[in-house]
Short mmCIF file of N, CA and C in Angstrom, two decimals:
data_model
loop_
_atom_site.label_atom_id
_atom_site.label_comp_id
_atom_site.label_asym_id
_atom_site.label_seq_id
_atom_site.Cartn_x
_atom_site.Cartn_y
_atom_site.Cartn_z
N MET A 1 0.82 -1.20 0.00
CA MET A 1 0.00 0.00 0.00
C MET A 1 0.86 1.26 0.00
N GLU A 2 2.00 1.17 0.71
CA GLU A 2 2.90 2.32 0.81
C GLU A 2 3.42 2.73 -0.57
N TYR A 3 3.72 1.74 -1.42
CA TYR A 3 4.25 2.05 -2.74
C TYR A 3 3.18 2.63 -3.66
N ILE A 4 1.95 2.20 -3.47
CA ILE A 4 0.84 2.76 -4.26
C ILE A 4 0.63 4.23 -3.89
N ILE A 5 0.74 4.54 -2.62
CA ILE A 5 0.61 5.94 -2.18
C ILE A 5 1.74 6.79 -2.74
N ILE A 6 2.96 6.26 -2.72
CA ILE A 6 4.09 6.99 -3.31
C ILE A 6 3.83 7.23 -4.79
N PHE A 7 3.34 6.19 -5.49
CA PHE A 7 3.06 6.30 -6.92
C PHE A 7 2.01 7.37 -7.22
N ILE A 8 0.88 7.28 -6.56
CA ILE A 8 -0.22 8.24 -6.82
C ILE A 8 0.21 9.66 -6.46
N ALA A 9 0.91 9.81 -5.35
CA ALA A 9 1.36 11.15 -4.94
C ALA A 9 2.35 11.73 -5.94
N ALA A 10 3.28 10.91 -6.43
CA ALA A 10 4.30 11.42 -7.35
C ALA A 10 3.73 11.72 -8.73
N VAL A 11 2.80 10.92 -9.21
CA VAL A 11 2.25 11.12 -10.55
C VAL A 11 1.24 12.26 -10.57
N PHE A 12 0.32 12.28 -9.63
CA PHE A 12 -0.80 13.21 -9.70
C PHE A 12 -0.73 14.37 -8.71
N VAL A 13 -0.56 14.06 -7.45
CA VAL A 13 -0.68 15.08 -6.41
C VAL A 13 0.52 16.01 -6.39
N ASN A 14 1.72 15.46 -6.33
CA ASN A 14 2.94 16.26 -6.27
C ASN A 14 3.70 16.15 -7.58
N ASN A 15 3.03 16.33 -8.69
CA ASN A 15 3.65 16.23 -9.99
C ASN A 15 4.88 17.13 -10.05
N ILE A 16 5.98 16.58 -10.49
CA ILE A 16 7.28 17.27 -10.45
C ILE A 16 7.25 18.57 -11.26
N VAL A 17 6.50 18.62 -12.33
CA VAL A 17 6.44 19.81 -13.17
C VAL A 17 5.34 20.76 -12.71
N LEU A 18 4.17 20.23 -12.50
CA LEU A 18 3.00 21.08 -12.27
C LEU A 18 2.82 21.50 -10.82
N SER A 19 3.46 20.81 -9.89
CA SER A 19 3.32 21.15 -8.48
C SER A 19 4.63 21.65 -7.89
N GLN A 20 5.74 21.01 -8.26
CA GLN A 20 7.03 21.38 -7.69
C GLN A 20 7.86 22.26 -8.63
N PHE A 21 7.41 22.44 -9.85
CA PHE A 21 8.03 23.34 -10.83
C PHE A 21 9.47 22.99 -11.15
N LEU A 22 9.78 21.70 -11.21
CA LEU A 22 11.09 21.24 -11.65
C LEU A 22 10.94 20.65 -13.05
N GLY A 23 11.89 20.90 -13.90
CA GLY A 23 11.83 20.40 -15.26
C GLY A 23 11.00 21.27 -16.18
N ILE A 24 10.90 22.54 -15.88
CA ILE A 24 10.09 23.46 -16.68
C ILE A 24 10.68 23.67 -18.08
N CYS A 25 12.02 23.73 -18.19
CA CYS A 25 12.65 23.97 -19.50
C CYS A 25 12.24 22.93 -20.53
N PRO A 26 12.42 21.63 -20.27
CA PRO A 26 11.97 20.66 -21.27
C PRO A 26 10.45 20.62 -21.39
N PHE A 27 9.75 20.94 -20.30
CA PHE A 27 8.30 20.94 -20.34
C PHE A 27 7.79 21.97 -21.36
N LEU A 28 8.37 23.15 -21.36
CA LEU A 28 7.96 24.18 -22.31
C LEU A 28 8.63 24.01 -23.67
N GLY A 29 9.87 23.52 -23.68
CA GLY A 29 10.63 23.47 -24.91
C GLY A 29 10.36 22.27 -25.80
N VAL A 30 9.97 21.14 -25.23
CA VAL A 30 9.82 19.91 -26.02
C VAL A 30 8.35 19.52 -26.13
N SER A 31 7.46 20.42 -25.86
CA SER A 31 6.05 20.06 -25.79
C SER A 31 5.23 20.58 -26.96
N LYS A 32 5.85 20.78 -28.10
CA LYS A 32 5.08 21.26 -29.25
C LYS A 32 4.43 20.13 -30.03
N LYS A 33 4.99 18.93 -29.93
CA LYS A 33 4.43 17.76 -30.63
C LYS A 33 4.38 16.59 -29.67
N VAL A 34 3.35 15.78 -29.79
CA VAL A 34 3.15 14.65 -28.88
C VAL A 34 4.26 13.61 -29.05
N ASP A 35 4.70 13.35 -30.28
CA ASP A 35 5.72 12.32 -30.47
C ASP A 35 7.06 12.70 -29.84
N THR A 36 7.44 13.98 -29.91
CA THR A 36 8.67 14.39 -29.24
C THR A 36 8.50 14.39 -27.73
N ALA A 37 7.32 14.73 -27.26
CA ALA A 37 7.04 14.68 -25.82
C ALA A 37 7.11 13.25 -25.31
N LEU A 38 6.61 12.31 -26.10
CA LEU A 38 6.67 10.90 -25.72
C LEU A 38 8.12 10.42 -25.65
N GLY A 39 8.92 10.80 -26.64
CA GLY A 39 10.34 10.43 -26.63
C GLY A 39 11.07 11.00 -25.43
N MET A 40 10.80 12.25 -25.12
CA MET A 40 11.44 12.88 -23.96
C MET A 40 10.97 12.21 -22.68
N GLY A 41 9.70 11.86 -22.59
CA GLY A 41 9.17 11.18 -21.41
C GLY A 41 9.84 9.84 -21.19
N MET A 42 10.04 9.08 -22.26
CA MET A 42 10.72 7.79 -22.13
C MET A 42 12.17 7.97 -21.71
N ALA A 43 12.85 8.93 -22.31
CA ALA A 43 14.25 9.17 -21.98
C ALA A 43 14.40 9.61 -20.53
N VAL A 44 13.51 10.49 -20.07
CA VAL A 44 13.56 10.95 -18.68
C VAL A 44 13.29 9.79 -17.73
N THR A 45 12.35 8.94 -18.05
CA THR A 45 12.04 7.79 -17.20
C THR A 45 13.26 6.89 -17.05
N PHE A 46 13.92 6.62 -18.15
CA PHE A 46 15.09 5.75 -18.13
C PHE A 46 16.22 6.37 -17.31
N VAL A 47 16.57 7.60 -17.61
CA VAL A 47 17.70 8.25 -16.94
C VAL A 47 17.38 8.56 -15.48
N LEU A 48 16.17 8.98 -15.19
CA LEU A 48 15.79 9.32 -13.82
C LEU A 48 15.87 8.09 -12.91
N THR A 49 15.44 6.95 -13.40
CA THR A 49 15.50 5.72 -12.61
C THR A 49 16.95 5.33 -12.33
N ILE A 50 17.78 5.32 -13.35
CA ILE A 50 19.19 4.94 -13.16
C ILE A 50 19.90 5.96 -12.28
N ALA A 51 19.68 7.24 -12.53
CA ALA A 51 20.35 8.29 -11.75
C ALA A 51 19.95 8.22 -10.28
N THR A 52 18.70 7.95 -9.99
CA THR A 52 18.25 7.86 -8.61
C THR A 52 18.91 6.69 -7.90
N ILE A 53 19.00 5.56 -8.56
CA ILE A 53 19.65 4.39 -7.94
C ILE A 53 21.11 4.69 -7.64
N VAL A 54 21.82 5.22 -8.63
CA VAL A 54 23.26 5.47 -8.46
C VAL A 54 23.50 6.55 -7.42
N THR A 55 22.76 7.66 -7.47
CA THR A 55 22.98 8.74 -6.50
C THR A 55 22.60 8.29 -5.09
N PHE A 56 21.56 7.47 -4.97
CA PHE A 56 21.18 6.96 -3.66
C PHE A 56 22.31 6.13 -3.07
N LEU A 57 22.86 5.24 -3.88
CA LEU A 57 23.95 4.38 -3.39
C LEU A 57 25.21 5.19 -3.06
N ILE A 58 25.52 6.18 -3.89
CA ILE A 58 26.68 7.04 -3.62
C ILE A 58 26.47 7.82 -2.32
N GLN A 59 25.26 8.33 -2.14
CA GLN A 59 24.96 9.09 -0.92
C GLN A 59 25.12 8.22 0.32
N LYS A 60 24.51 7.04 0.30
CA LYS A 60 24.51 6.18 1.50
C LYS A 60 25.87 5.55 1.78
N TYR A 61 26.56 5.11 0.73
CA TYR A 61 27.77 4.32 0.96
C TYR A 61 29.08 5.09 0.76
N VAL A 62 29.00 6.32 0.24
CA VAL A 62 30.23 7.11 0.09
C VAL A 62 30.13 8.42 0.86
N LEU A 63 29.16 9.25 0.49
CA LEU A 63 29.07 10.58 1.12
C LEU A 63 28.75 10.49 2.60
N ASP A 64 27.73 9.72 2.96
CA ASP A 64 27.38 9.58 4.38
C ASP A 64 28.47 8.84 5.16
N ALA A 65 29.04 7.82 4.55
CA ALA A 65 30.04 7.00 5.23
C ALA A 65 31.30 7.79 5.57
N PHE A 66 31.66 8.73 4.71
CA PHE A 66 32.89 9.50 4.93
C PHE A 66 32.64 10.93 5.40
N GLY A 67 31.40 11.25 5.76
CA GLY A 67 31.09 12.58 6.26
C GLY A 67 31.20 13.67 5.21
N LEU A 68 30.86 13.35 3.97
CA LEU A 68 30.99 14.30 2.86
C LEU A 68 29.62 14.74 2.33
N GLU A 69 28.63 14.80 3.20
CA GLU A 69 27.27 15.15 2.78
C GLU A 69 27.20 16.52 2.10
N TYR A 70 28.10 17.42 2.49
CA TYR A 70 28.08 18.77 1.93
C TYR A 70 28.44 18.79 0.44
N LEU A 71 28.98 17.71 -0.09
CA LEU A 71 29.32 17.62 -1.51
C LEU A 71 28.18 17.02 -2.35
N GLN A 72 27.03 16.81 -1.73
CA GLN A 72 25.92 16.13 -2.38
C GLN A 72 25.56 16.73 -3.74
N THR A 73 25.32 18.01 -3.81
CA THR A 73 24.83 18.63 -5.04
C THR A 73 25.84 18.49 -6.17
N ILE A 74 27.08 18.84 -5.91
CA ILE A 74 28.09 18.77 -6.97
C ILE A 74 28.35 17.34 -7.41
N VAL A 75 28.37 16.40 -6.47
CA VAL A 75 28.57 14.99 -6.81
C VAL A 75 27.39 14.48 -7.63
N PHE A 76 26.18 14.83 -7.24
CA PHE A 76 25.00 14.38 -7.98
C PHE A 76 24.99 14.94 -9.40
N ILE A 77 25.36 16.20 -9.57
CA ILE A 77 25.42 16.81 -10.91
C ILE A 77 26.42 16.05 -11.78
N LEU A 78 27.58 15.77 -11.22
CA LEU A 78 28.61 15.04 -11.97
C LEU A 78 28.15 13.63 -12.32
N ILE A 79 27.49 12.97 -11.37
CA ILE A 79 26.99 11.62 -11.62
C ILE A 79 25.93 11.63 -12.72
N ILE A 80 25.00 12.56 -12.66
CA ILE A 80 23.94 12.64 -13.67
C ILE A 80 24.52 12.91 -15.05
N ALA A 81 25.43 13.87 -15.15
CA ALA A 81 26.05 14.17 -16.44
C ALA A 81 26.82 12.96 -16.96
N SER A 82 27.55 12.29 -16.08
CA SER A 82 28.32 11.11 -16.49
C SER A 82 27.39 9.98 -16.93
N LEU A 83 26.32 9.76 -16.19
CA LEU A 83 25.37 8.71 -16.55
C LEU A 83 24.74 8.96 -17.91
N VAL A 84 24.36 10.20 -18.16
CA VAL A 84 23.74 10.52 -19.44
C VAL A 84 24.74 10.26 -20.58
N GLN A 85 25.98 10.67 -20.38
CA GLN A 85 27.00 10.42 -21.41
C GLN A 85 27.24 8.93 -21.60
N MET A 86 27.32 8.19 -20.50
CA MET A 86 27.56 6.75 -20.57
C MET A 86 26.38 6.05 -21.25
N VAL A 87 25.17 6.41 -20.88
CA VAL A 87 23.99 5.82 -21.49
C VAL A 87 23.98 6.11 -22.99
N GLU A 88 24.34 7.32 -23.36
CA GLU A 88 24.37 7.69 -24.78
C GLU A 88 25.39 6.84 -25.54
N ILE A 89 26.57 6.65 -24.98
CA ILE A 89 27.61 5.86 -25.64
C ILE A 89 27.20 4.39 -25.74
N ILE A 90 26.67 3.85 -24.65
CA ILE A 90 26.25 2.44 -24.65
C ILE A 90 25.12 2.20 -25.64
N LEU A 91 24.12 3.09 -25.63
CA LEU A 91 23.00 2.92 -26.56
C LEU A 91 23.45 3.02 -28.01
N LYS A 92 24.40 3.89 -28.28
CA LYS A 92 24.90 4.05 -29.64
C LYS A 92 25.54 2.76 -30.14
N LYS A 93 26.25 2.04 -29.24
CA LYS A 93 26.93 0.80 -29.61
C LYS A 93 25.98 -0.40 -29.60
N VAL A 94 25.17 -0.50 -28.55
CA VAL A 94 24.35 -1.70 -28.33
C VAL A 94 23.05 -1.68 -29.13
N SER A 95 22.36 -0.54 -29.11
CA SER A 95 21.04 -0.47 -29.74
C SER A 95 20.90 0.81 -30.56
N PRO A 96 21.42 0.81 -31.77
CA PRO A 96 21.31 2.02 -32.61
C PRO A 96 19.87 2.50 -32.84
N PRO A 97 18.88 1.58 -33.00
CA PRO A 97 17.50 2.10 -33.17
C PRO A 97 17.00 2.87 -31.95
N LEU A 98 17.30 2.35 -30.75
CA LEU A 98 16.88 3.06 -29.53
C LEU A 98 17.64 4.37 -29.40
N TYR A 99 18.92 4.35 -29.76
CA TYR A 99 19.72 5.57 -29.73
C TYR A 99 19.13 6.62 -30.68
N GLN A 100 18.71 6.19 -31.86
CA GLN A 100 18.10 7.11 -32.82
C GLN A 100 16.76 7.65 -32.29
N ALA A 101 16.02 6.77 -31.62
CA ALA A 101 14.72 7.19 -31.09
C ALA A 101 14.89 8.24 -29.98
N LEU A 102 15.91 8.07 -29.12
CA LEU A 102 16.12 9.00 -28.02
C LEU A 102 17.04 10.15 -28.42
N GLY A 103 17.88 9.91 -29.42
CA GLY A 103 18.86 10.84 -29.95
C GLY A 103 19.03 12.17 -29.26
N VAL A 104 18.30 13.17 -29.68
CA VAL A 104 18.47 14.53 -29.19
C VAL A 104 18.01 14.71 -27.75
N PHE A 105 17.19 13.80 -27.25
CA PHE A 105 16.65 13.96 -25.91
C PHE A 105 17.66 13.65 -24.82
N LEU A 106 18.59 12.74 -25.09
CA LEU A 106 19.56 12.38 -24.07
C LEU A 106 20.42 13.55 -23.60
N PRO A 107 21.04 14.33 -24.49
CA PRO A 107 21.81 15.49 -24.00
C PRO A 107 20.95 16.51 -23.27
N LEU A 108 19.70 16.65 -23.66
CA LEU A 108 18.80 17.60 -22.99
C LEU A 108 18.52 17.19 -21.55
N ILE A 109 18.57 15.90 -21.27
CA ILE A 109 18.27 15.41 -19.93
C ILE A 109 19.33 15.85 -18.94
N THR A 110 20.56 16.05 -19.40
CA THR A 110 21.63 16.47 -18.50
C THR A 110 21.27 17.77 -17.80
N THR A 111 20.57 18.65 -18.49
CA THR A 111 20.21 19.95 -17.92
C THR A 111 18.82 19.97 -17.31
N ASN A 112 18.15 18.83 -17.22
CA ASN A 112 16.82 18.76 -16.65
C ASN A 112 16.93 18.74 -15.12
N CYS A 113 16.50 19.81 -14.49
CA CYS A 113 16.64 19.93 -13.03
C CYS A 113 15.73 18.94 -12.28
N ALA A 114 14.77 18.34 -12.96
CA ALA A 114 13.93 17.35 -12.30
C ALA A 114 14.75 16.13 -11.90
N ILE A 115 15.75 15.78 -12.69
CA ILE A 115 16.60 14.63 -12.38
C ILE A 115 17.34 14.88 -11.07
N LEU A 116 18.00 16.03 -10.98
CA LEU A 116 18.72 16.38 -9.76
C LEU A 116 17.75 16.55 -8.59
N GLY A 117 16.60 17.14 -8.85
CA GLY A 117 15.61 17.34 -7.79
C GLY A 117 15.15 16.04 -7.18
N VAL A 118 14.86 15.05 -7.99
CA VAL A 118 14.40 13.76 -7.48
C VAL A 118 15.52 13.07 -6.71
N ALA A 119 16.74 13.15 -7.23
CA ALA A 119 17.88 12.53 -6.54
C ALA A 119 18.04 13.11 -5.13
N ILE A 120 17.85 14.41 -5.00
CA ILE A 120 17.97 15.06 -3.69
C ILE A 120 16.73 14.78 -2.84
N LEU A 121 15.55 14.78 -3.44
CA LEU A 121 14.31 14.56 -2.68
C LEU A 121 14.27 13.18 -2.03
N VAL A 122 14.75 12.14 -2.71
CA VAL A 122 14.69 10.81 -2.10
C VAL A 122 15.59 10.73 -0.87
N ILE A 123 16.66 11.52 -0.86
CA ILE A 123 17.53 11.56 0.32
C ILE A 123 16.85 12.35 1.43
N GLN A 124 16.24 13.49 1.07
CA GLN A 124 15.57 14.33 2.07
C GLN A 124 14.37 13.62 2.69
N LYS A 125 13.66 12.84 1.89
CA LYS A 125 12.48 12.12 2.39
C LYS A 125 12.87 10.84 3.15
N GLU A 126 14.17 10.53 3.16
CA GLU A 126 14.70 9.35 3.84
C GLU A 126 14.06 8.05 3.35
N TYR A 127 13.88 7.95 2.04
CA TYR A 127 13.38 6.71 1.45
C TYR A 127 14.48 5.66 1.44
N ASN A 128 14.05 4.39 1.48
CA ASN A 128 15.02 3.32 1.26
C ASN A 128 15.18 3.14 -0.25
N LEU A 129 15.99 2.19 -0.68
CA LEU A 129 16.28 2.05 -2.11
C LEU A 129 15.04 1.70 -2.93
N ILE A 130 14.21 0.80 -2.44
CA ILE A 130 13.00 0.41 -3.18
C ILE A 130 12.03 1.58 -3.27
N GLN A 131 11.82 2.28 -2.15
CA GLN A 131 10.95 3.45 -2.18
C GLN A 131 11.51 4.51 -3.13
N SER A 132 12.82 4.67 -3.15
CA SER A 132 13.45 5.64 -4.04
C SER A 132 13.21 5.30 -5.50
N VAL A 133 13.32 4.03 -5.83
CA VAL A 133 13.08 3.61 -7.22
C VAL A 133 11.62 3.81 -7.60
N VAL A 134 10.71 3.44 -6.70
CA VAL A 134 9.28 3.65 -6.97
C VAL A 134 8.99 5.14 -7.16
N TYR A 135 9.57 5.96 -6.29
CA TYR A 135 9.37 7.41 -6.40
C TYR A 135 9.94 7.95 -7.71
N ALA A 136 11.13 7.48 -8.09
CA ALA A 136 11.77 7.96 -9.33
C ALA A 136 10.95 7.57 -10.55
N VAL A 137 10.52 6.33 -10.62
CA VAL A 137 9.72 5.88 -11.76
C VAL A 137 8.38 6.61 -11.79
N SER A 138 7.76 6.77 -10.63
CA SER A 138 6.48 7.46 -10.55
C SER A 138 6.62 8.92 -10.95
N THR A 139 7.67 9.56 -10.50
CA THR A 139 7.90 10.95 -10.85
C THR A 139 8.13 11.10 -12.34
N ALA A 140 8.88 10.17 -12.92
CA ALA A 140 9.13 10.21 -14.36
C ALA A 140 7.84 9.99 -15.15
N ILE A 141 6.99 9.09 -14.67
CA ILE A 141 5.70 8.87 -15.32
C ILE A 141 4.84 10.13 -15.22
N GLY A 142 4.85 10.77 -14.05
CA GLY A 142 4.11 12.02 -13.88
C GLY A 142 4.64 13.11 -14.80
N PHE A 143 5.96 13.20 -14.93
CA PHE A 143 6.58 14.16 -15.85
C PHE A 143 6.13 13.88 -17.28
N ALA A 144 6.21 12.61 -17.69
CA ALA A 144 5.82 12.24 -19.05
C ALA A 144 4.33 12.49 -19.29
N LEU A 145 3.51 12.18 -18.31
CA LEU A 145 2.06 12.41 -18.44
C LEU A 145 1.76 13.88 -18.64
N ALA A 146 2.34 14.73 -17.80
CA ALA A 146 2.11 16.17 -17.93
C ALA A 146 2.64 16.68 -19.26
N LEU A 147 3.79 16.20 -19.68
CA LEU A 147 4.40 16.63 -20.94
C LEU A 147 3.56 16.23 -22.13
N ILE A 148 3.05 15.01 -22.13
CA ILE A 148 2.24 14.52 -23.25
C ILE A 148 0.89 15.23 -23.31
N ILE A 149 0.25 15.41 -22.16
CA ILE A 149 -1.02 16.14 -22.13
C ILE A 149 -0.82 17.57 -22.64
N PHE A 150 0.24 18.22 -22.15
CA PHE A 150 0.53 19.59 -22.56
C PHE A 150 0.84 19.67 -24.05
N ALA A 151 1.57 18.69 -24.58
CA ALA A 151 1.88 18.67 -26.01
C ALA A 151 0.62 18.48 -26.83
N GLY A 152 -0.29 17.62 -26.36
CA GLY A 152 -1.55 17.43 -27.07
C GLY A 152 -2.38 18.70 -27.11
N ILE A 153 -2.41 19.41 -25.99
CA ILE A 153 -3.15 20.67 -25.94
C ILE A 153 -2.50 21.69 -26.87
N ARG A 154 -1.16 21.76 -26.87
CA ARG A 154 -0.46 22.72 -27.73
C ARG A 154 -0.66 22.39 -29.21
N GLU A 155 -0.74 21.10 -29.55
CA GLU A 155 -1.01 20.74 -30.94
C GLU A 155 -2.41 21.22 -31.35
N GLN A 156 -3.37 21.08 -30.44
CA GLN A 156 -4.72 21.57 -30.74
C GLN A 156 -4.75 23.10 -30.83
N LEU A 157 -4.00 23.76 -29.96
CA LEU A 157 -3.94 25.22 -30.00
C LEU A 157 -3.33 25.74 -31.29
N ALA A 158 -2.40 24.97 -31.86
CA ALA A 158 -1.77 25.38 -33.12
C ALA A 158 -2.78 25.39 -34.26
N ARG A 159 -3.87 24.65 -34.12
CA ARG A 159 -4.90 24.58 -35.16
C ARG A 159 -6.02 25.59 -34.95
N THR A 160 -6.00 26.29 -33.84
CA THR A 160 -7.06 27.25 -33.56
C THR A 160 -6.60 28.67 -33.81
N LYS A 161 -7.55 29.54 -33.93
CA LYS A 161 -7.25 30.95 -34.16
C LYS A 161 -7.07 31.62 -32.80
N ILE A 162 -5.85 32.09 -32.56
CA ILE A 162 -5.50 32.75 -31.31
C ILE A 162 -5.04 34.17 -31.66
N PRO A 163 -5.43 35.16 -30.86
CA PRO A 163 -4.95 36.52 -31.14
C PRO A 163 -3.42 36.57 -31.22
N ALA A 164 -2.90 37.41 -32.08
CA ALA A 164 -1.45 37.47 -32.33
C ALA A 164 -0.65 37.72 -31.05
N THR A 165 -1.18 38.52 -30.15
CA THR A 165 -0.44 38.82 -28.92
C THR A 165 -0.38 37.64 -27.96
N MET A 166 -1.24 36.66 -28.15
CA MET A 166 -1.28 35.50 -27.26
C MET A 166 -0.59 34.28 -27.84
N GLN A 167 -0.17 34.33 -29.09
CA GLN A 167 0.45 33.16 -29.72
C GLN A 167 1.83 32.88 -29.14
N GLY A 168 2.21 31.61 -29.16
CA GLY A 168 3.53 31.21 -28.70
C GLY A 168 3.60 31.03 -27.19
N VAL A 169 4.56 31.71 -26.58
CA VAL A 169 4.83 31.55 -25.15
C VAL A 169 3.65 31.99 -24.27
N PRO A 170 2.98 33.12 -24.54
CA PRO A 170 1.89 33.52 -23.64
C PRO A 170 0.79 32.46 -23.50
N ILE A 171 0.34 31.91 -24.61
CA ILE A 171 -0.73 30.92 -24.52
C ILE A 171 -0.20 29.62 -23.91
N ALA A 172 1.08 29.31 -24.14
CA ALA A 172 1.68 28.12 -23.53
C ALA A 172 1.72 28.26 -22.01
N LEU A 173 2.08 29.42 -21.51
CA LEU A 173 2.14 29.64 -20.06
C LEU A 173 0.75 29.62 -19.43
N ILE A 174 -0.21 30.19 -20.10
CA ILE A 174 -1.59 30.16 -19.60
C ILE A 174 -2.10 28.72 -19.56
N THR A 175 -1.82 27.97 -20.62
CA THR A 175 -2.23 26.57 -20.69
C THR A 175 -1.55 25.75 -19.59
N ALA A 176 -0.26 26.00 -19.38
CA ALA A 176 0.46 25.28 -18.32
C ALA A 176 -0.15 25.59 -16.95
N GLY A 177 -0.52 26.84 -16.74
CA GLY A 177 -1.15 27.22 -15.48
C GLY A 177 -2.50 26.53 -15.28
N LEU A 178 -3.28 26.45 -16.34
CA LEU A 178 -4.57 25.77 -16.25
C LEU A 178 -4.39 24.27 -16.02
N LEU A 179 -3.38 23.70 -16.66
CA LEU A 179 -3.08 22.28 -16.46
C LEU A 179 -2.65 22.02 -15.01
N ALA A 180 -1.84 22.92 -14.47
CA ALA A 180 -1.41 22.79 -13.07
C ALA A 180 -2.62 22.89 -12.13
N MET A 181 -3.54 23.79 -12.43
CA MET A 181 -4.75 23.91 -11.62
C MET A 181 -5.60 22.64 -11.72
N ALA A 182 -5.64 22.04 -12.90
CA ALA A 182 -6.40 20.80 -13.07
C ALA A 182 -5.79 19.68 -12.23
N PHE A 183 -4.47 19.61 -12.19
CA PHE A 183 -3.81 18.59 -11.38
C PHE A 183 -3.97 18.86 -9.89
N MET A 184 -4.24 20.10 -9.50
CA MET A 184 -4.49 20.41 -8.09
C MET A 184 -5.75 19.71 -7.60
N GLY A 185 -6.63 19.35 -8.52
CA GLY A 185 -7.83 18.62 -8.14
C GLY A 185 -7.56 17.25 -7.53
N PHE A 186 -6.35 16.72 -7.79
CA PHE A 186 -5.97 15.43 -7.23
C PHE A 186 -5.45 15.54 -5.80
N SER A 187 -5.30 16.76 -5.29
CA SER A 187 -4.63 16.95 -4.00
C SER A 187 -5.35 16.28 -2.82
N GLY A 188 -6.62 16.02 -2.93
CA GLY A 188 -7.34 15.38 -1.84
C GLY A 188 -7.21 13.86 -1.82
N ILE A 189 -6.59 13.30 -2.84
CA ILE A 189 -6.49 11.84 -2.94
C ILE A 189 -5.57 11.27 -1.87
N VAL A 190 -4.40 11.86 -1.73
CA VAL A 190 -3.40 11.32 -0.80
C VAL A 190 -3.16 12.31 0.32
#
């Protein structure tokens, strides 16, 4: 039951983009088409899960063990950047079709603050490894869900007549705000 609560809270109630405002850059930048949003969502899910596992283990068995907790942020940034590069190299060699599918999204993930935010949040919430993985996967699913819904709305908005002063970023920000308000409706669940 505990894992279901973590899942529902991370996907709907405390959505990383719409409630905690982490990962806004890719949310606004990669959300013009549903297929690119889906690709980014898959890439974030993959990297976020691996990064959370590795950063959790580094925190517990290196930083905490040697009294180096104050290096958490810089170490996590280096780990995330290294993981993204390593994943990119491995995918290029092992699975070229998957590498092509994720292609441009992998380098963008390095600068996604949601990855670093989740890595730090699992430590702050004092989750164990399994809870951390559930939280990371759930958060990534919530990120992907918000991104895909937002991309679908933006695709529909591109087909409608919008006043010139509202086209582009203004209507995107208004839509994102309305989407965030819609997700606030889930706040009573957990």
